[in-house]
């Protein structure tokens, strides 16, 4: 026979799956000898059985009866007995905390008869009728499904009759009348009497808790928090203790350390003469917990002792719910407490110092997401602000500046020294210069994975996107906000990328000390360093010592590279060489693509070469001694060409006016000829390299010349040349042949050979599926997980995020966008195949990843498990990747030692 | 020590890998006791060793010497001996025939001294000097790399001096002078004397044959014919026999049956007093082989006897090269002869009747490609024609009709009973109606895998595409052809899709009897059936008996379905439901997509339902008792919307004129909003079904209602509902839930449940990689290999075929477009994964394929091996798929019995 009910003495904190978090911790405290009111837990298994069958498992009633009998014996009272009744609370308690999502019924056991017994036993008639009033109200709403407003209204009427708004002003007689009114509501709404059998009350209350697992708000909360829907909840049946039995009673919440800062001490709140729900409802204002020392020194001392016991036992910050009933302290609940990101780092290090945990465990207790939160500047919390609207928090940080509506204006104003907020309906690659120049980007369209969001995150720019209440009128250079507010170019806005808030005017910004530390402007051993900086320094150092994954940066310029190195980059994993030829220099590639003769083509290439060389020189200098991976030109053709529709309209109108230029007609014809229906899946990457002979050769030549140039200054060069969008080894081989020939030629010219590695992106399913063959021609693989996600799923990021991703996230096709966190099942499987088969061909094949996922915590763990050598991510995410790579190594060690 | 040289007595026809085709067959004939001149074969292994090392393997010289000694002994002569010299030919002979691609040197062994010995021995001085002249010429060109034109010019000069153009008019003295001139050329061009050591001649000639394996023309021939480049060639060294020793000598070619029709008899050519190369060079006209009976009855009889021996031995049509030297017949070469498609079928059946082979073997000897060739109508070969240009033979057949330049005109003229040729620069989905109405399609742009080509092949329309010499002026409704020819709408063109030829005016067309047979208008047992029809009937019947794969049709209309059924379809594997809503009815979907209220949406759906239902009724009727798979709406949104650029230009110009319609402005805004950068990878398939609730439901309802309707007439319905573009099981589950609910509802309404299968396309890598999970929600998989190819390679068919595929095919990235023949390595691997893991989840999972590849012979073999249940292809390719499915089963049986 399955065991569906556990007394508290039978459980422990390791039984959370079966007893839920609350039940397991109650059992644990009982084991520690702490003053927990007696009770028992009905298991999650019983709940699952109920939910599946639509009825309680047949054994349940008998087991509950047996444990209830034990409870009655322990308390020396009988449930609902007329003279001195035992009352119990019936509370949900799932594996994962779902605060406020499920049901609770207190005071179960009170009836028309036992209410008198309670009055006598407590010597407090008002208390007894108030307790009964609460039971009928909760039971009616929760168990019988009656609209709670009906009870609230009846109570308000009673108070109104007494000309008061405080329920403490109602006396026993008033409350007895309220109970009558409530029972009438029950009768009218449910068609039955309020049950007078205490055992029936208990059974129905347990069933109501079971049912609340599938209440809509619980389902939607679980979906949002990614809690599996099949777990079910446990139910805790506990003898009632009362904080509302007079001034020597009360209830409170205590934290063993400050959950905001991590500082040790006594933190919490206390409310005298009250029950827990009064605290939640905010009926009266709570007092700081320290004041309890004045009210009840003995209980306060006892509580502090218990807090120490629990913290040492759980080896972590705990939060505790307690009640004092006429001078007796009862602990109703404890758990490892939630905390801010800063507190997480500080507390973890304190516990190490106190000898409670080791550094590995401390590292497990912080996360890359928390570190990320600590790295962004914030608006001064104290400063006055005028909120305009709230969009999506797309790329965190706080930015203030004058509003501009196009890339050119952003560049001009930024050059003149102004801070700039670039406002667009949505961005595209043409806005790149403006995004680089701006402090922040604000768009009215597109989600967290729109171009604006992704690029801004990549370059560490603050971004609020999809602020749909704003009407952006780019032509008129103004935006319209709710309430008729109009903001013209040149006016000042402030945007908070961590919250999505948009403020009118300037709001002062506070820098992140953590970033200052990473940038080297705060010495972690010096006086400027606070406890947080010291904790971050200590834990990131431990992560570095533990991690197997190297961390490189995606960096396109020398400046990016320098910053990345300060942040701990161990090389560049991706320099997108195309960044040089977008924006202002787009014309160079346009000329190359539209060239009609070999001479035209050669001229365009000759002009591109020094541009490319100069940039690579900067990179090599910044990364002296570290590897630098340069990806040959990758993007779709159309990014280098004028927009077809715009151009066609312009030419059409010019023709209509009879003033069309021949040059424009020719350009339109060429753009039409080169137009692709699906440019992301067209002529790009290695395909362009093969079709436009000399293009890749020019780039490789620039790299070789740059290497020769900086070596003369004593710089150590470790160049890695990366061929994009390879699907077949033959494509790679063609590019490798061209590169090898150029390298040899330039090596002879320089008198020193350049031993560059040549490798490929793995970003097409076919590349992963034929990795064993491709590795014959590649010295390294770098997984381009953005494109690999696009092709594995068959959707283009540009198109789908704004269209159906919202629906997909809502209806649970994805738990998270596969562009944010790697789809381990599909895309990840291809990566595992490529790793295994690539290494089988070439044991020393270097393996890395350079998609957005390289800086995503969950994905970093996947890459560690998959056995890659490095991840590469944007400079600002390097500390996050370092931390998570360390955590992945520690977790793996933990798993394997189990 | 490796054995690099085999005497003919040591080999056999099974040793083609080592001895090449020619060497193996010579050895085989020696084994049969046929009169083959003695000789030996240097192996392909020796060639490969030479090509790798850049030098002959050290053991080779000694082994050649030993076999040469045997040969000298057998012939009683010594190589190049002054008195009666042995002469040898040195010929290439690779595993696969590469006619004319590699080198031959005849008469090796002749020197300034031995030429006199030959003259004496042959009693013919002119013959000896002519032979020497030939040696110096061939050796100079082939071995020493001298420009052959220099020798040709010297010979021409000698003939001019004699005032003749026939080399037979040169006497011994003249030829001696020619030899001197040739030797002078050798000296001047190569800086060395023509070698007078016969052994050195032999060594150098063998090396030249080795080298010719990697000559550019051989490399490009192999690439074209998909012959692996690493095989190398064997070299045959054979004692010379001479067909040019007078009127009782000669040379010829014989076929054991007519290679054009397969008819038994004596076919071939003979040239008296000549050597083989004279036949090739066409110096004199050959005579029919039957005339040899008059010239040399004994040799003729002997040849006929040998032909019979060879045919019975090889159990196939053979071709034979022979030489008669002064009345003695020598067989120089034999091989299984090439033949036409018709002869292949006829000969295979004849050999079965003659007891030489069984039906399995006969089936192996024909191919789907051959059957395909036999199914298309052709232009009457005898009719006069005026060739306009030659484009690409994109979809075979012969079509004549009046030229039109747009879809509407095609429909109008076709309705009035005219045959129509639709001429476009290129086609797109809007041209579908026109393509359906037309007899043939001609485009000036796009390759064999362009939209025009693919769609035309799919519907069995004749198509010539990429006829780049034509300038198609769609506005002016005319085309300009080379030579200033102008063709206006309404004039007549004839296009040959099998050759790519475009003719001006009408050319009479001859129907294919094979198609008439498949359509049931020729009874294979009746008097109308010729030998070809009987052979096709017999072999396709055997294929049907052997094959494990079922063959279904891709058919969108009842008419298609009926035809498909006559062609042997065992169901419909793919009905593209969108075909109903493209072309004229596009507006229905446009309204649905642009609907702004639920009422608008419901109204659009309500209008679509009866259209869908009517079509499905026709399909169910046509396929009574057979499965019908209907794919829910799949294509990218933009196919249902106006073209953005066109619309923007129209609105822009209208605005400029001040006469813009509000409706157009609103439409433009909507189209801009829905515009996708990469529509093929955007909102389509199941994504659209989830985003537009009710769409899939409407389609399923139409299917259910259609089923109920036809069942009332006694039709047996086997419906299969297919969800397109699924990447995650959650997407499929959502569609399955909607479909199941609608089916249940309609089942209740009809009073009879409809047991439709619900399954999914597997056309995204992620679907294949997670097939084990997806199979939980799918009752069948159908591999959409077109899309799967697009996503696995990461290129969009619309874009890449016209842009870089030509380059890729040229430089060998592909041997064949992966859209034509399945990429077994990449795409095929995903299919194998999905088959294995899908069946692991659901043992009775039905597996099929419905991409273009379903009708491609090589791909059919892959699908058989992968263990699919069926292939589905366009109606015209059904017989091809049936035949190849049978061949695949026979080949598998053969492999497993080995």
GROMACS .gro file of N, CA and C in nm, chain A residues 808-889:
model
  246
  808UNK      N    1   0.440   3.160  -2.987
  808UNK     CA    2   0.505   3.032  -2.955
  808UNK      C    3   0.548   3.026  -2.809
  809UNK      N    4   0.597   3.139  -2.758
  809UNK     CA    5   0.640   3.142  -2.618
  809UNK      C    6   0.517   3.130  -2.528
  810UNK      N    7   0.410   3.196  -2.569
  810UNK     CA    8   0.287   3.194  -2.493
  810UNK      C    9   0.227   3.053  -2.486
  811UNK      N   10   0.223   2.986  -2.601
  811UNK     CA   11   0.154   2.856  -2.600
  811UNK      C   12   0.253   2.741  -2.576
  812UNK      N   13   0.375   2.777  -2.538
  812UNK     CA   14   0.466   2.675  -2.487
  812UNK      C   15   0.540   2.592  -2.591
  813UNK      N   16   0.542   2.637  -2.717
  813UNK     CA   17   0.626   2.565  -2.813
  813UNK      C   18   0.772   2.580  -2.770
  814UNK      N   19   0.809   2.701  -2.731
  814UNK     CA   20   0.940   2.722  -2.669
  814UNK      C   21   0.918   2.760  -2.523
  815UNK      N   22   1.012   2.721  -2.437
  815UNK     CA   23   1.015   2.779  -2.304
  815UNK      C   24   1.092   2.910  -2.310
  816UNK      N   25   1.188   2.916  -2.403
  816UNK     CA   26   1.268   3.037  -2.420
  816UNK      C   27   1.307   3.040  -2.567
  817UNK      N   28   1.327   3.157  -2.622
  817UNK     CA   29   1.363   3.165  -2.763
  817UNK      C   30   1.492   3.088  -2.788
  818UNK      N   31   1.493   3.003  -2.891
  818UNK     CA   32   1.616   2.928  -2.920
  818UNK      C   33   1.731   3.019  -2.967
  819UNK      N   34   1.701   3.146  -2.993
  819UNK     CA   35   1.810   3.237  -3.025
  819UNK      C   36   1.876   3.293  -2.898
  820UNK      N   37   1.803   3.284  -2.785
  820UNK     CA   38   1.862   3.331  -2.660
  820UNK      C   39   1.938   3.221  -2.590
  821UNK      N   40   1.874   3.103  -2.581
  821UNK     CA   41   1.936   2.993  -2.508
  821UNK      C   42   1.936   2.873  -2.602
  822UNK      N   43   2.050   2.807  -2.613
  822UNK     CA   44   2.067   2.703  -2.714
  822UNK      C   45   1.963   2.591  -2.700
  823UNK      N   46   1.904   2.554  -2.813
  823UNK     CA   47   1.812   2.441  -2.820
  823UNK      C   48   1.895   2.313  -2.817
  824UNK      N   49   1.910   2.259  -2.696
  824UNK     CA   50   2.003   2.146  -2.679
  824UNK      C   51   1.956   2.022  -2.756
  825UNK      N   52   1.825   2.004  -2.763
  825UNK     CA   53   1.769   1.883  -2.823
  825UNK      C   54   1.797   1.877  -2.974
  826UNK      N   55   1.773   1.989  -3.042
  826UNK     CA   56   1.788   1.989  -3.188
  826UNK      C   57   1.926   2.039  -3.231
  827UNK      N   58   1.948   2.168  -3.210
  827UNK     CA   59   2.076   2.230  -3.249
  827UNK      C   60   2.191   2.164  -3.173
  828UNK      N   61   2.168   2.139  -3.045
  828UNK     CA   62   2.272   2.080  -2.962
  828UNK      C   63   2.312   1.941  -3.011
  829UNK      N   64   2.215   1.869  -3.061
  829UNK     CA   65   2.248   1.735  -3.113
  829UNK      C   66   2.344   1.745  -3.230
  830UNK      N   67   2.321   1.843  -3.317
  830UNK     CA   68   2.411   1.862  -3.430
  830UNK      C   69   2.551   1.897  -3.380
  831UNK      N   70   2.558   1.980  -3.276
  831UNK     CA   71   2.689   2.018  -3.222
  831UNK      C   72   2.761   1.894  -3.168
  832UNK      N   73   2.688   1.812  -3.097
  832UNK     CA   74   2.752   1.691  -3.042
  832UNK      C   75   2.802   1.599  -3.153
  833UNK      N   76   2.722   1.587  -3.258
  833UNK     CA   77   2.766   1.504  -3.372
  833UNK      C   78   2.895   1.561  -3.430
  834UNK      N   79   2.897   1.693  -3.451
  834UNK     CA   80   3.013   1.755  -3.515
  834UNK      C   81   3.137   1.746  -3.427
  835UNK      N   82   3.119   1.760  -3.297
  835UNK     CA   83   3.233   1.750  -3.205
  835UNK      C   84   3.293   1.609  -3.214
  836UNK      N   85   3.207   1.510  -3.203
  836UNK     CA   86   3.256   1.372  -3.200
  836UNK      C   87   3.323   1.335  -3.332
  837UNK      N   88   3.258   1.369  -3.443
  837UNK     CA   89   3.309   1.323  -3.572
  837UNK      C   90   3.424   1.409  -3.622
  838UNK      N   91   3.423   1.537  -3.586
  838UNK     CA   92   3.536   1.624  -3.621
  838UNK      C   93   3.662   1.576  -3.550
  839UNK      N   94   3.651   1.547  -3.421
  839UNK     CA   95   3.769   1.503  -3.345
  839UNK      C   96   3.815   1.366  -3.388
  840UNK      N   97   3.720   1.284  -3.436
  840UNK     CA   98   3.761   1.151  -3.483
  840UNK      C   99   3.855   1.165  -3.603
  841UNK      N  100   3.825   1.264  -3.689
  841UNK     CA  101   3.910   1.287  -3.806
  841UNK      C  102   4.042   1.354  -3.767
  842UNK      N  103   4.032   1.449  -3.673
  842UNK     CA  104   4.149   1.529  -3.641
  842UNK      C  105   4.149   1.549  -3.490
  843UNK      N  106   4.233   1.473  -3.423
  843UNK     CA  107   4.227   1.469  -3.277
  843UNK      C  108   4.252   1.606  -3.215
  844UNK      N  109   4.335   1.690  -3.280
  844UNK     CA  110   4.369   1.819  -3.220
  844UNK      C  111   4.282   1.932  -3.276
  845UNK      N  112   4.168   1.897  -3.334
  845UNK     CA  113   4.076   1.999  -3.386
  845UNK      C  114   4.035   2.093  -3.273
  846UNK      N  115   4.052   2.222  -3.294
  846UNK     CA  116   4.011   2.321  -3.194
  846UNK      C  117   3.863   2.348  -3.212
  847UNK      N  118   3.789   2.353  -3.101
  847UNK     CA  119   3.644   2.367  -3.111
  847UNK      C  120   3.596   2.483  -3.026
  848UNK      N  121   3.522   2.572  -3.089
  848UNK     CA  122   3.469   2.685  -3.015
  848UNK      C  123   3.330   2.721  -3.063
  849UNK      N  124   3.274   2.822  -3.001
  849UNK     CA  125   3.143   2.869  -3.043
  849UNK      C  126   3.147   3.021  -3.045
  850UNK      N  127   3.084   3.081  -3.144
  850UNK     CA  128   3.090   3.227  -3.152
  850UNK      C  129   2.953   3.288  -3.180
  851UNK      N  130   2.847   3.213  -3.156
  851UNK     CA  131   2.714   3.274  -3.169
  851UNK      C  132   2.680   3.352  -3.042
  852UNK      N  133   2.564   3.415  -3.045
  852UNK     CA  134   2.516   3.487  -2.926
  852UNK      C  135   2.516   3.397  -2.803
  853UNK      N  136   2.497   3.265  -2.827
  853UNK     CA  137   2.482   3.173  -2.715
  853UNK      C  138   2.609   3.161  -2.632
  854UNK      N  139   2.722   3.204  -2.686
  854UNK     CA  140   2.849   3.192  -2.614
  854UNK      C  141   2.847   3.266  -2.481
  855UNK      N  142   2.758   3.364  -2.467
  855UNK     CA  143   2.752   3.438  -2.342
  855UNK      C  144   2.624   3.411  -2.263
  856UNK      N  145   2.551   3.309  -2.302
  856UNK     CA  146   2.427   3.276  -2.231
  856UNK      C  147   2.454   3.165  -2.129
  857UNK      N  148   2.420   3.188  -2.001
  857UNK     CA  149   2.457   3.092  -1.897
  857UNK      C  150   2.418   2.947  -1.927
  858UNK      N  151   2.292   2.922  -1.958
  858UNK     CA  152   2.251   2.783  -1.980
  858UNK      C  153   2.331   2.722  -2.095
  859UNK      N  154   2.353   2.803  -2.199
  859UNK     CA  155   2.424   2.752  -2.316
  859UNK      C  156   2.570   2.722  -2.282
  860UNK      N  157   2.632   2.806  -2.197
  860UNK     CA  158   2.771   2.783  -2.159
  860UNK      C  159   2.784   2.644  -2.094
  861UNK      N  160   2.686   2.609  -2.011
  861UNK     CA  161   2.690   2.475  -1.950
  861UNK      C  162   2.682   2.367  -2.057
  862UNK      N  163   2.595   2.389  -2.156
  862UNK     CA  164   2.588   2.291  -2.264
  862UNK      C  165   2.723   2.277  -2.335
  863UNK      N  166   2.785   2.390  -2.366
  863UNK     CA  167   2.912   2.385  -2.441
  863UNK      C  168   3.021   2.317  -2.359
  864UNK      N  169   3.017   2.339  -2.229
  864UNK     CA  170   3.113   2.268  -2.142
  864UNK      C  171   3.090   2.117  -2.153
  865UNK      N  172   2.965   2.078  -2.139
  865UNK     CA  173   2.934   1.934  -2.144
  865UNK      C  174   2.967   1.875  -2.280
  866UNK      N  175   2.949   1.955  -2.385
  866UNK     CA  176   2.974   1.904  -2.520
  866UNK      C  177   3.123   1.892  -2.548
  867UNK      N  178   3.206   1.948  -2.459
  867UNK     CA  179   3.350   1.930  -2.474
  867UNK      C  180   3.419   2.031  -2.564
  868UNK      N  181   3.360   2.149  -2.580
  868UNK     CA  182   3.428   2.251  -2.661
  868UNK      C  183   3.552   2.302  -2.588
  869UNK      N  184   3.639   2.369  -2.666
  869UNK     CA  185   3.759   2.429  -2.607
  869UNK      C  186   3.733   2.570  -2.557
  870UNK      N  187   3.645   2.642  -2.628
  870UNK     CA  188   3.620   2.779  -2.584
  870UNK      C  189   3.482   2.825  -2.627
  871UNK      N  190   3.435   2.929  -2.557
  871UNK     CA  191   3.318   3.004  -2.604
  871UNK      C  192   3.367   3.145  -2.634
  872UNK      N  193   3.299   3.209  -2.726
  872UNK     CA  194   3.333   3.347  -2.757
  872UNK      C  195   3.205   3.429  -2.748
  873UNK      N  196   3.214   3.544  -2.684
  873UNK     CA  197   3.093   3.623  -2.666
  873UNK      C  198   3.128   3.772  -2.666
  874UNK      N  199   3.028   3.856  -2.657
  874UNK     CA  200   3.055   3.999  -2.659
  874UNK      C  201   3.130   4.037  -2.532
  875UNK      N  202   3.214   4.142  -2.540
  875UNK     CA  203   3.302   4.175  -2.428
  875UNK      C  204   3.229   4.181  -2.294
  876UNK      N  205   3.110   4.243  -2.292
  876UNK     CA  206   3.042   4.260  -2.164
  876UNK      C  207   2.996   4.129  -2.104
  877UNK      N  208   2.986   4.026  -2.184
  877UNK     CA  209   2.939   3.898  -2.128
  877UNK      C  210   3.054   3.806  -2.090
  878UNK      N  211   3.176   3.852  -2.110
  878UNK     CA  212   3.291   3.766  -2.079
  878UNK      C  213   3.295   3.725  -1.931
  879UNK      N  214   3.277   3.819  -1.836
  879UNK     CA  215   3.278   3.774  -1.696
  879UNK      C  216   3.168   3.671  -1.669
  880UNK      N  217   3.052   3.690  -1.731
  880UNK     CA  218   2.941   3.596  -1.712
  880UNK      C  219   2.981   3.458  -1.763
  881UNK      N  220   3.041   3.456  -1.881
  881UNK     CA  221   3.084   3.328  -1.938
  881UNK      C  222   3.192   3.264  -1.852
  882UNK      N  223   3.284   3.345  -1.802
  882UNK     CA  224   3.390   3.290  -1.714
  882UNK      C  225   3.327   3.226  -1.591
  883UNK      N  226   3.235   3.298  -1.530
  883UNK     CA  227   3.171   3.248  -1.408
  883UNK      C  228   3.096   3.118  -1.437
  884UNK      N  229   3.018   3.119  -1.545
  884UNK     CA  230   2.936   3.002  -1.574
  884UNK      C  231   3.021   2.883  -1.618
  885UNK      N  232   3.131   2.912  -1.687
  885UNK     CA  233   3.220   2.802  -1.726
  885UNK      C  234   3.278   2.737  -1.601
  886UNK      N  235   3.312   2.819  -1.502
  886UNK     CA  236   3.360   2.766  -1.374
  886UNK      C  237   3.252   2.686  -1.304
  887UNK      N  238   3.131   2.741  -1.303
  887UNK     CA  239   3.020   2.670  -1.239
  887UNK      C  240   2.993   2.536  -1.308
  888UNK      N  241   3.002   2.537  -1.441
  888UNK     CA  242   2.978   2.412  -1.514
  888UNK      C  243   3.079   2.306  -1.473
  889UNK      N  244   3.205   2.347  -1.458
  889UNK     CA  245   3.309   2.251  -1.418
  889UNK      C  246   3.283   2.199  -1.277
   0.00000   0.00000   0.00000
